[in-house]
Amino acid sequence: MSNYTRNSLQLIWNQTLDKLKTGAFFDMAIFNTYIHESKLYDLNQNGAVVIVPSFVSRQIFENNKAVIEKALSEVLDQTITINFTLKKDIQNYTELNEENKKIILEDKLLDKYTFDNFVVGHSNRESQAAALSCAVNPGEFFNPLFIYGNSGLGKTHLLHAIGNYVKEHSPEKKVIYIYSEDFISLIVNSIRDKTIEEVKRIIEEADYLLIDDIQRLKQGERSQEIFFNLYNNLFSKGKQIVLTSDIHPSELKGIENRLISRFNSGLSVGIDSPEFETSLAILEKKIEERNEQLLIERSVLEYIATTYSNDVRELEGNLNKLIFKAILYNPKVIDLDFAIMAFKDDPNNKSPGVLTVSKIKKAVCDFYGLTKSQLESKMKTTNISNARHIAIYLCRKHLDMPFAKIGMEFGGRDHSTIMASYEKVNKLIKEKELFASAVMKIEKKLGI
């Protein structure tokens, strides 16, 4: 809607009608019957909206549009285009226009997602640090920030955390958080309602633009064109743009190359599945936030962290399931036996069956938050090397495989290298309690 008051709009339109009347553009009978009862409803940089009383009136106005636009332009001393609408349709116009603005301006940030309650671990440390940096120093270092990873790992949490940090520390800043499919709907509706320029203006006034699941933008070609222009305008002004996706920007399909190029020009950081220690910390944090007197043995949390570490949602969902069962059966303490009973029907908690090299690799990868290719690679970072040593040790101990054959399973390594890994784990188990505990937890996950 315009910034003009209703009285100002009426005054402007009265002056316009006077010009039309004194200019003798219309027969007086026609003017009094069809022209005089019109009203100027809205006026902004996109043009004017004039309400007319009937279909006949609208046809007369449309037939003389150039003359009427010229009269209004002379009153305002600027070129104006006019959209004529029936009185009965103006309610729809108002609702659609306001709905578009509501989508943009509505505060959709969830208070529960903050940097304070985001559990940081090896799997998400980089993304958390980058997100916090953007919240503190918008547009200075990482623009755009592109956070990618599978569903349920914390991408949306970080987007909301950025917005909530800004609300708390810089309340004068304007933050827009929007899901990509809502963005597409917004653009489609505003094009239909002829409010697209107003929508673009509101977005371009933002200090932070946070868009969730940008990969879904592929569904709207026109939306990509408009987003491209909005992106360039915001970026040129040093405004912070943060995007999330389930895949790296270079792997996006159906997104224009010029957009992918811009996504790649910033910082892209991934979030992996939480490793055991992070999973355990997440569970402890979730229990703390519940403010309930729950007597849960640590071995139970270790069991959940080991068994359900694919993503944060799975961890939280299974913790909720355990607590529900505890409320239902009211045990004095939630111990490991009760937890095993609670999850006995879970398809992810079935007996592992015959132990194989593949199962050992998967259990170790899940525990450390690694991929199979990392485990088998030549990389020698501490966490990857330790994971590889343990996997080799377990293959030798529980499958009684020859060292040479194990070497073939781990990237074609020499049997002497495999033997050294096995002996190293044997030694570390005796010397380091934490290392021995890690091996034991992986064995428990394998059903050993």
XYZ file of N, CA, C and O in Angstrom, residues 166-306:
564
model
N 21.210 -11.658 15.599
C 21.054 -10.282 15.097
C 19.918 -9.572 15.829
O 20.034 -8.400 16.207
N 18.798 -10.264 16.054
C 17.658 -9.661 16.765
C 18.061 -9.203 18.159
O 17.611 -8.166 18.635
N 18.923 -9.996 18.798
C 19.331 -9.665 20.164
C 20.373 -8.561 20.219
O 20.282 -7.657 21.054
N 21.351 -8.623 19.317
C 22.478 -7.695 19.400
C 22.365 -6.484 18.475
O 23.005 -5.459 18.730
N 21.586 -6.586 17.424
C 21.403 -5.455 16.493
C 19.937 -5.384 16.072
O 19.594 -5.634 14.915
N 19.045 -5.060 17.004
C 17.606 -5.089 16.705
C 17.180 -4.138 15.604
O 16.098 -4.304 15.033
N 18.024 -3.154 15.301
C 17.675 -2.219 14.223
C 17.877 -2.832 12.838
O 17.381 -2.320 11.829
N 18.595 -3.947 12.776
C 18.851 -4.613 11.496
C 17.616 -5.406 11.061
O 16.888 -5.955 11.888
N 17.406 -5.463 9.759
C 16.262 -6.191 9.212
C 16.718 -7.555 8.709
O 17.617 -7.658 7.881
N 16.093 -8.605 9.240
C 16.420 -9.983 8.871
C 15.220 -10.612 8.167
O 14.100 -10.541 8.668
N 15.463 -11.210 7.013
C 14.418 -11.966 6.323
C 14.853 -13.421 6.257
O 15.879 -13.752 5.667
N 14.088 -14.289 6.921
C 14.287 -15.733 6.805
C 13.121 -16.283 5.993
O 11.958 -16.027 6.314
N 13.432 -17.037 4.946
C 12.362 -17.573 4.110
C 12.771 -18.919 3.535
O 13.942 -19.133 3.179
N 11.820 -19.831 3.493
C 12.040 -21.133 2.874
C 11.946 -20.954 1.363
O 11.136 -20.161 0.869
N 12.762 -21.663 0.614
C 12.842 -21.408 -0.837
C 11.503 -21.581 -1.544
O 11.175 -20.830 -2.467
N 10.701 -22.567 -1.127
C 9.415 -22.771 -1.779
C 8.444 -21.628 -1.461
O 7.599 -21.276 -2.284
N 8.563 -21.027 -0.263
C 7.774 -19.836 0.048
C 8.207 -18.665 -0.827
O 7.390 -17.838 -1.235
N 9.516 -18.604 -1.107
C 10.025 -17.543 -1.976
C 9.421 -17.671 -3.376
O 9.006 -16.677 -3.984
N 9.366 -18.904 -3.885
C 8.786 -19.126 -5.215
C 7.318 -18.714 -5.223
O 6.860 -18.015 -6.135
N 6.557 -19.116 -4.201
C 5.141 -18.753 -4.113
C 4.974 -17.240 -4.030
O 4.069 -16.669 -4.655
N 5.843 -16.606 -3.270
C 5.804 -15.156 -3.131
C 5.978 -14.462 -4.476
O 5.227 -13.553 -4.835
N 6.955 -14.911 -5.255
C 7.225 -14.297 -6.553
C 6.074 -14.538 -7.516
O 5.606 -13.616 -8.206
N 5.586 -15.772 -7.558
C 4.476 -16.103 -8.460
C 3.256 -15.253 -8.135
O 2.610 -14.675 -9.028
N 2.910 -15.145 -6.855
C 1.732 -14.379 -6.457
C 1.898 -12.889 -6.727
O 0.958 -12.221 -7.170
N 3.083 -12.379 -6.456
C 3.287 -10.942 -6.637
C 3.308 -10.551 -8.117
O 2.895 -9.439 -8.474
N 3.777 -11.454 -8.974
C 3.712 -11.190 -10.418
C 2.243 -11.149 -10.854
O 1.818 -10.257 -11.589
N 1.484 -12.098 -10.361
C 0.059 -12.153 -10.702
C -0.681 -10.915 -10.197
O -1.541 -10.361 -10.888
N -0.320 -10.447 -8.988
C -1.028 -9.330 -8.381
C -0.447 -7.974 -8.764
O -0.909 -6.939 -8.272
N 0.638 -8.013 -9.587
C 1.309 -6.783 -10.012
C 1.887 -6.011 -8.833
O 1.886 -4.781 -8.798
N 2.400 -6.769 -7.850
C 3.061 -6.150 -6.698
C 4.527 -6.556 -6.618
O 5.155 -6.417 -5.572
N 5.063 -7.062 -7.701
C 6.421 -7.595 -7.677
C 7.458 -6.539 -7.321
O 8.426 -6.822 -6.599
N 7.263 -5.317 -7.797
C 8.244 -4.262 -7.498
C 8.251 -3.933 -6.017
O 9.305 -3.654 -5.443
N 7.084 -3.960 -5.399
C 6.999 -3.709 -3.964
C 7.681 -4.837 -3.184
O 8.409 -4.594 -2.214
N 7.468 -6.060 -3.616
C 8.106 -7.215 -2.974
C 9.624 -7.107 -3.080
O 10.353 -7.308 -2.106
N 10.105 -6.774 -4.258
C 11.556 -6.634 -4.461
C 12.126 -5.521 -3.595
O 13.213 -5.654 -3.022
N 11.373 -4.429 -3.482
C 11.858 -3.306 -2.669
C 12.022 -3.725 -1.205
O 13.034 -3.411 -0.561
N 11.031 -4.470 -0.681
C 11.089 -4.898 0.714
C 12.280 -5.827 0.959
O 13.006 -5.694 1.941
N 12.502 -6.772 0.035
C 13.621 -7.708 0.189
C 14.950 -6.976 0.102
O 15.888 -7.259 0.865
N 15.043 -6.008 -0.802
C 16.308 -5.291 -0.988
C 16.643 -4.381 0.181
O 17.767 -3.896 0.295
N 15.679 -4.156 1.071
C 15.942 -3.352 2.263
C 16.509 -4.197 3.399
O 16.896 -3.673 4.445
N 16.569 -5.513 3.207
C 17.041 -6.419 4.262
C 18.543 -6.281 4.472
O 19.309 -6.027 3.532
N 18.971 -6.455 5.711
C 20.401 -6.502 6.035
C 20.913 -7.943 5.987
O 22.094 -8.167 5.738
N 20.014 -8.893 6.237
C 20.343 -10.315 6.174
C 19.244 -11.019 5.392
O 18.061 -10.876 5.714
N 19.635 -11.783 4.394
C 18.693 -12.629 3.670
C 19.094 -14.079 3.910
O 20.167 -14.516 3.491
N 18.238 -14.825 4.596
C 18.513 -16.216 4.963
C 17.513 -17.103 4.237
O 16.300 -17.028 4.498
N 17.999 -17.950 3.318
C 17.108 -18.803 2.531
C 17.442 -20.268 2.786
O 18.572 -20.711 2.598
N 16.431 -21.009 3.197
C 16.585 -22.424 3.533
C 16.265 -23.306 2.325
O 15.296 -23.047 1.604
N 17.073 -24.341 2.113
C 16.877 -25.315 1.033
C 16.828 -24.647 -0.344
O 15.862 -24.802 -1.089
N 17.887 -23.944 -0.682
C 17.929 -23.199 -1.940
C 17.847 -24.117 -3.148
O 17.492 -23.676 -4.248
N 18.138 -25.408 -2.992
C 18.078 -26.327 -4.131
C 16.670 -26.419 -4.717
O 16.497 -26.771 -5.890
N 15.653 -26.070 -3.944
C 14.276 -26.133 -4.430
C 13.935 -24.950 -5.336
O 12.847 -24.911 -5.912
N 14.836 -24.012 -5.452
C 14.603 -22.868 -6.343
C 14.520 -23.307 -7.796
O 14.032 -22.566 -8.649
N 14.984 -24.517 -8.099
C 14.952 -25.032 -9.469
C 13.528 -25.132 -9.999
O 13.316 -25.226 -11.207
N 12.543 -25.102 -9.089
C 11.154 -25.251 -9.508
C 10.601 -23.997 -10.187
O 9.535 -24.046 -10.783
N 11.284 -22.884 -10.088
C 10.743 -21.652 -10.671
C 11.775 -20.895 -11.496
O 12.696 -20.305 -10.942
N 11.641 -20.917 -12.817
C 12.612 -20.229 -13.675
C 12.526 -18.715 -13.493
O 13.547 -18.035 -13.423
N 11.299 -18.173 -13.453
C 11.149 -16.732 -13.275
C 11.670 -16.313 -11.903
O 12.274 -15.253 -11.760
N 11.444 -17.178 -10.924
C 11.933 -16.880 -9.579
C 13.452 -16.790 -9.559
O 14.024 -15.963 -8.847
N 14.128 -17.638 -10.332
C 15.588 -17.587 -10.413
C 16.062 -16.270 -11.002
O 17.048 -15.696 -10.546
N 15.368 -15.802 -12.023
C 15.738 -14.530 -12.658
C 15.621 -13.382 -11.651
O 16.519 -12.542 -11.536
N 14.509 -13.368 -10.915
C 14.290 -12.299 -9.936
C 15.271 -12.434 -8.779
O 15.836 -11.442 -8.305
N 15.506 -13.673 -8.326
C 16.457 -13.881 -7.235
C 17.861 -13.438 -7.649
O 18.603 -12.866 -6.843
N 18.224 -13.691 -8.894
C 19.537 -13.282 -9.390
C 19.724 -11.773 -9.248
O 20.763 -11.300 -8.773
N 18.714 -11.016 -9.624
C 18.798 -9.553 -9.531
C 18.797 -9.090 -8.079
O 19.549 -8.175 -7.706
N 17.960 -9.719 -7.253
C 17.939 -9.376 -5.832
C 19.288 -9.674 -5.184
O 19.817 -8.877 -4.406
N 19.829 -10.830 -5.523
C 21.127 -11.242 -4.987
C 22.199 -10.202 -5.319
O 22.958 -9.764 -4.447
N 22.267 -9.801 -6.576
C 23.279 -8.833 -7.008
C 23.135 -7.510 -6.276
O 24.129 -6.892 -5.866
N 21.887 -7.050 -6.098
C 21.656 -5.777 -5.422
C 22.062 -5.853 -3.956
O 22.713 -4.929 -3.427
N 21.693 -6.936 -3.287
C 22.057 -7.093 -1.879
C 23.563 -7.236 -1.713
O 24.170 -6.625 -0.824
N 24.169 -8.025 -2.575
C 25.604 -8.264 -2.489
C 26.385 -6.963 -2.702
O 27.367 -6.694 -2.002
N 25.953 -6.166 -3.674
C 26.651 -4.908 -3.976
C 26.573 -3.914 -2.815
O 27.432 -3.050 -2.666
N 25.534 -4.078 -1.981
C 25.368 -3.191 -0.821
C 26.055 -3.757 0.429
O 25.977 -3.152 1.503
N 26.691 -4.919 0.292
C 27.374 -5.524 1.430
C 26.437 -6.186 2.417
O 26.798 -6.402 3.580
N 25.230 -6.538 1.972
C 24.282 -7.221 2.844
C 24.618 -8.718 2.903
O 25.072 -9.286 1.929
N 24.368 -9.324 4.062
C 24.753 -10.721 4.253
C 23.712 -11.677 3.690
O 22.517 -11.560 3.973
N 24.170 -12.630 2.886
C 23.311 -13.654 2.314
C 23.798 -15.014 2.822
O 24.980 -15.327 2.728
N 22.871 -15.802 3.382
C 23.210 -17.141 3.871
C 22.211 -18.123 3.267
O 21.002 -17.910 3.350
N 22.725 -19.183 2.671
C 21.890 -20.169 1.990
C 22.195 -21.559 2.533
O 23.340 -21.839 2.916
N 21.187 -22.419 2.556
C 21.432 -23.818 2.909
C 20.943 -24.714 1.778
O 20.065 -24.340 0.998
N 21.535 -25.896 1.706
C 21.160 -26.855 0.671
C 21.546 -28.248 1.154
O 22.392 -28.395 2.042
N 20.931 -29.264 0.540
C 21.307 -30.630 0.905
C 22.540 -31.111 0.153
O 23.062 -32.177 0.437
N 23.006 -30.310 -0.825
C 24.205 -30.675 -1.596
C 25.079 -29.453 -1.830
O 24.634 -28.312 -1.700
N 26.333 -29.698 -2.194
C 27.291 -28.627 -2.507
C 26.782 -27.826 -3.707
O 26.137 -28.385 -4.596
N 27.042 -26.509 -3.749
C 26.523 -25.697 -4.866
C 26.908 -26.209 -6.240
O 26.131 -26.104 -7.187
N 28.104 -26.791 -6.381
C 28.534 -27.288 -7.691
C 27.718 -28.490 -8.151
O 27.748 -28.853 -9.327
N 26.970 -29.127 -7.226
C 26.173 -30.298 -7.565
C 24.693 -29.966 -7.789
O 23.892 -30.851 -8.078
N 24.330 -28.699 -7.666
C 22.933 -28.298 -7.835
C 22.478 -28.521 -9.266
O 23.192 -28.198 -10.212
N 21.282 -29.048 -9.416
C 20.700 -29.285 -10.735
C 19.484 -28.376 -10.910
O 18.711 -28.167 -9.984
N 19.320 -27.867 -12.136
C 18.169 -27.019 -12.419
C 18.333 -25.586 -11.960
O 17.406 -24.790 -12.074
N 19.495 -25.256 -11.419
C 19.805 -23.877 -11.009
C 20.732 -23.266 -12.056
O 21.682 -23.910 -12.497
N 20.453 -22.030 -12.450
C 21.241 -21.378 -13.494
C 22.721 -21.322 -13.114
O 23.074 -21.106 -11.955
N 23.584 -21.480 -14.108
C 25.037 -21.479 -13.865
C 25.520 -20.173 -13.260
O 26.446 -20.166 -12.445
N 24.899 -19.061 -13.662
C 25.348 -17.770 -13.133
C 25.061 -17.660 -11.628
O 25.801 -16.990 -10.903
N 23.984 -18.337 -11.171
C 23.712 -18.357 -9.734
C 24.693 -19.273 -9.013
O 25.225 -18.921 -7.954
N 24.929 -20.452 -9.587
C 25.878 -21.388 -8.974
C 27.259 -20.744 -8.870
O 27.966 -20.912 -7.870
N 27.642 -19.994 -9.899
C 28.932 -19.304 -9.885
C 29.018 -18.346 -8.705
O 30.053 -18.252 -8.036
N 27.930 -17.645 -8.431
C 27.921 -16.704 -7.308
C 27.929 -17.431 -5.969
O 28.571 -16.993 -5.020
N 27.220 -18.548 -5.892
C 27.251 -19.334 -4.651
C 28.673 -19.808 -4.362
O 29.127 -19.802 -3.219
N 29.363 -20.232 -5.399
C 30.733 -20.739 -5.236
C 31.734 -19.649 -4.910
O 32.833 -19.935 -4.429
N 31.380 -18.396 -5.187
C 32.322 -17.303 -4.958
C 32.461 -16.957 -3.486
O 33.393 -16.264 -3.082
N 31.522 -17.433 -2.667
C 31.602 -17.173 -1.232
C 32.287 -18.313 -0.514
O 33.278 -18.870 -0.998
N 31.752 -18.686 0.635
C 32.299 -19.799 1.412
C 31.261 -20.906 1.500
O 30.126 -20.678 1.919
N 31.638 -22.106 1.097
C 30.770 -23.275 1.204
C 31.323 -24.193 2.288
O 32.478 -24.601 2.225
N 30.497 -24.480 3.288
C 30.921 -25.364 4.385
C 29.890 -26.469 4.566
O 28.688 -26.235 4.479
N 30.371 -27.669 4.828
C 29.483 -28.812 4.976
C 29.279 -29.202 6.426
O 30.092 -28.885 7.298
N 28.168 -29.879 6.679
C 27.890 -30.482 7.984
C 27.763 -31.982 7.775
O 27.018 -32.429 6.897
N 28.490 -32.754 8.559
C 28.451 -34.207 8.459
C 27.594 -34.790 9.571
O 27.185 -34.099 10.506
N 27.345 -36.076 9.485
C 26.641 -36.768 10.564
C 27.460 -36.650 11.843
O 28.695 -36.725 11.805
N 26.804 -36.451 12.988
C 27.562 -36.260 14.233
C 28.320 -37.520 14.629
O 27.779 -38.626 14.574
N 29.592 -37.359 14.992
C 30.368 -38.476 15.496
C 29.908 -38.782 16.925
O 29.087 -38.059 17.487
N 30.416 -39.835 17.510
C 29.908 -40.317 18.798
C 29.920 -39.237 19.868
O 28.910 -39.019 20.547
N 31.051 -38.571 20.064
C 31.159 -37.589 21.141
C 30.153 -36.456 20.971
O 29.553 -35.991 21.941
N 29.958 -35.996 19.720
C 28.981 -34.934 19.466
C 27.570 -35.441 19.711
O 26.729 -34.735 20.290
N 27.283 -36.659 19.262
C 25.956 -37.245 19.489
C 25.655 -37.321 20.977
O 24.538 -37.009 21.425
N 26.639 -37.733 21.753
C 26.461 -37.849 23.202
C 26.207 -36.471 23.818
O 25.313 -36.306 24.666
N 26.953 -35.466 23.368
C 26.778 -34.106 23.888
C 25.401 -33.551 23.520
O 24.770 -32.836 24.309
N 24.917 -33.873 22.318
C 23.587 -33.427 21.887
C 22.514 -34.019 22.788
O 21.594 -33.319 23.230
N 22.638 -35.302 23.080
C 21.659 -35.956 23.956
C 21.665 -35.333 25.351
O 20.609 -35.093 25.946
N 22.846 -35.066 25.876
C 22.950 -34.451 27.208
C 22.319 -33.063 27.212
O 21.657 -32.667 28.178
N 22.521 -32.325 26.095
C 21.945 -30.985 25.976
C 20.417 -31.051 25.912
O 19.720 -30.250 26.540
N 19.896 -32.018 25.177
C 18.445 -32.166 25.047
C 17.809 -32.492 26.407
O 16.736 -31.981 26.738
N 18.467 -33.329 27.183
C 17.947 -33.666 28.510
C 17.985 -32.448 29.420
O 17.040 -32.169 30.167
N 19.075 -31.692 29.339
C 19.205 -30.483 30.146
C 18.088 -29.479 29.829
O 17.539 -28.833 30.724
N 17.748 -29.353 28.541
C 16.723 -28.385 28.127
C 15.327 -28.792 28.580
O 14.434 -27.942 28.678
N 15.110 -30.059 28.857
C 13.778 -30.533 29.253
C 13.427 -30.155 30.694
O 12.260 -30.123 31.069
N 14.433 -29.824 31.486
C 14.209 -29.465 32.889
C 13.375 -30.516 33.638
O 12.471 -30.186 34.403
N 13.650 -31.764 33.389
C 12.942 -32.857 34.054
C 13.932 -33.661 34.894
O 15.114 -33.768 34.553
N 13.446 -34.204 35.982
C 14.287 -35.038 36.849
C 14.315 -36.455 36.276
O 13.544 -37.325 36.661
N 15.196 -36.657 35.300
C 15.284 -37.958 34.639
C 16.538 -38.689 35.109
O 17.647 -38.153 35.019
N 16.349 -39.883 35.615
C 17.480 -40.698 36.035
C 17.850 -41.636 34.894
O 17.347 -42.765 34.795
N 18.703 -41.131 34.020
C 19.132 -41.905 32.867
C 20.616 -42.234 33.019
O 21.449 -41.326 33.148
N 20.930 -43.497 33.036
C 22.333 -43.884 33.154
C 23.110 -43.469 31.905
O 22.567 -43.467 30.791
N 24.359 -43.124 32.109
C 25.181 -42.662 30.987
C 25.306 -43.744 29.904
O 25.368 -43.441 28.719
N 25.315 -44.993 30.323
C 25.447 -46.088 29.350
C 24.270 -46.085 28.365
O 24.421 -46.500 27.209
N 23.113 -45.592 28.804
C 21.946 -45.509 27.925
C 22.180 -44.450 26.856
O 21.889 -44.671 25.667
N 22.692 -43.295 27.250
C 22.979 -42.236 26.293
C 24.055 -42.689 25.303
O 23.988 -42.380 24.111
N 25.035 -43.423 25.798
C 26.080 -43.948 24.924
C 25.489 -44.943 23.929
O 25.884 -44.977 22.763
N 24.537 -45.722 24.387
C 23.857 -46.701 23.516
C 23.104 -45.983 22.391
O 23.211 -46.357 21.220
N 22.355 -44.924 22.730
C 21.598 -44.163 21.720
C 22.559 -43.453 20.773
O 22.365 -43.444 19.551
N 23.617 -42.854 21.332
C 24.585 -42.119 20.503
C 25.287 -43.048 19.526
O 25.634 -42.643 18.412
N 25.497 -44.280 19.927
C 26.172 -45.248 19.066
C 25.231 -45.811 18.007
O 25.608 -45.999 16.851
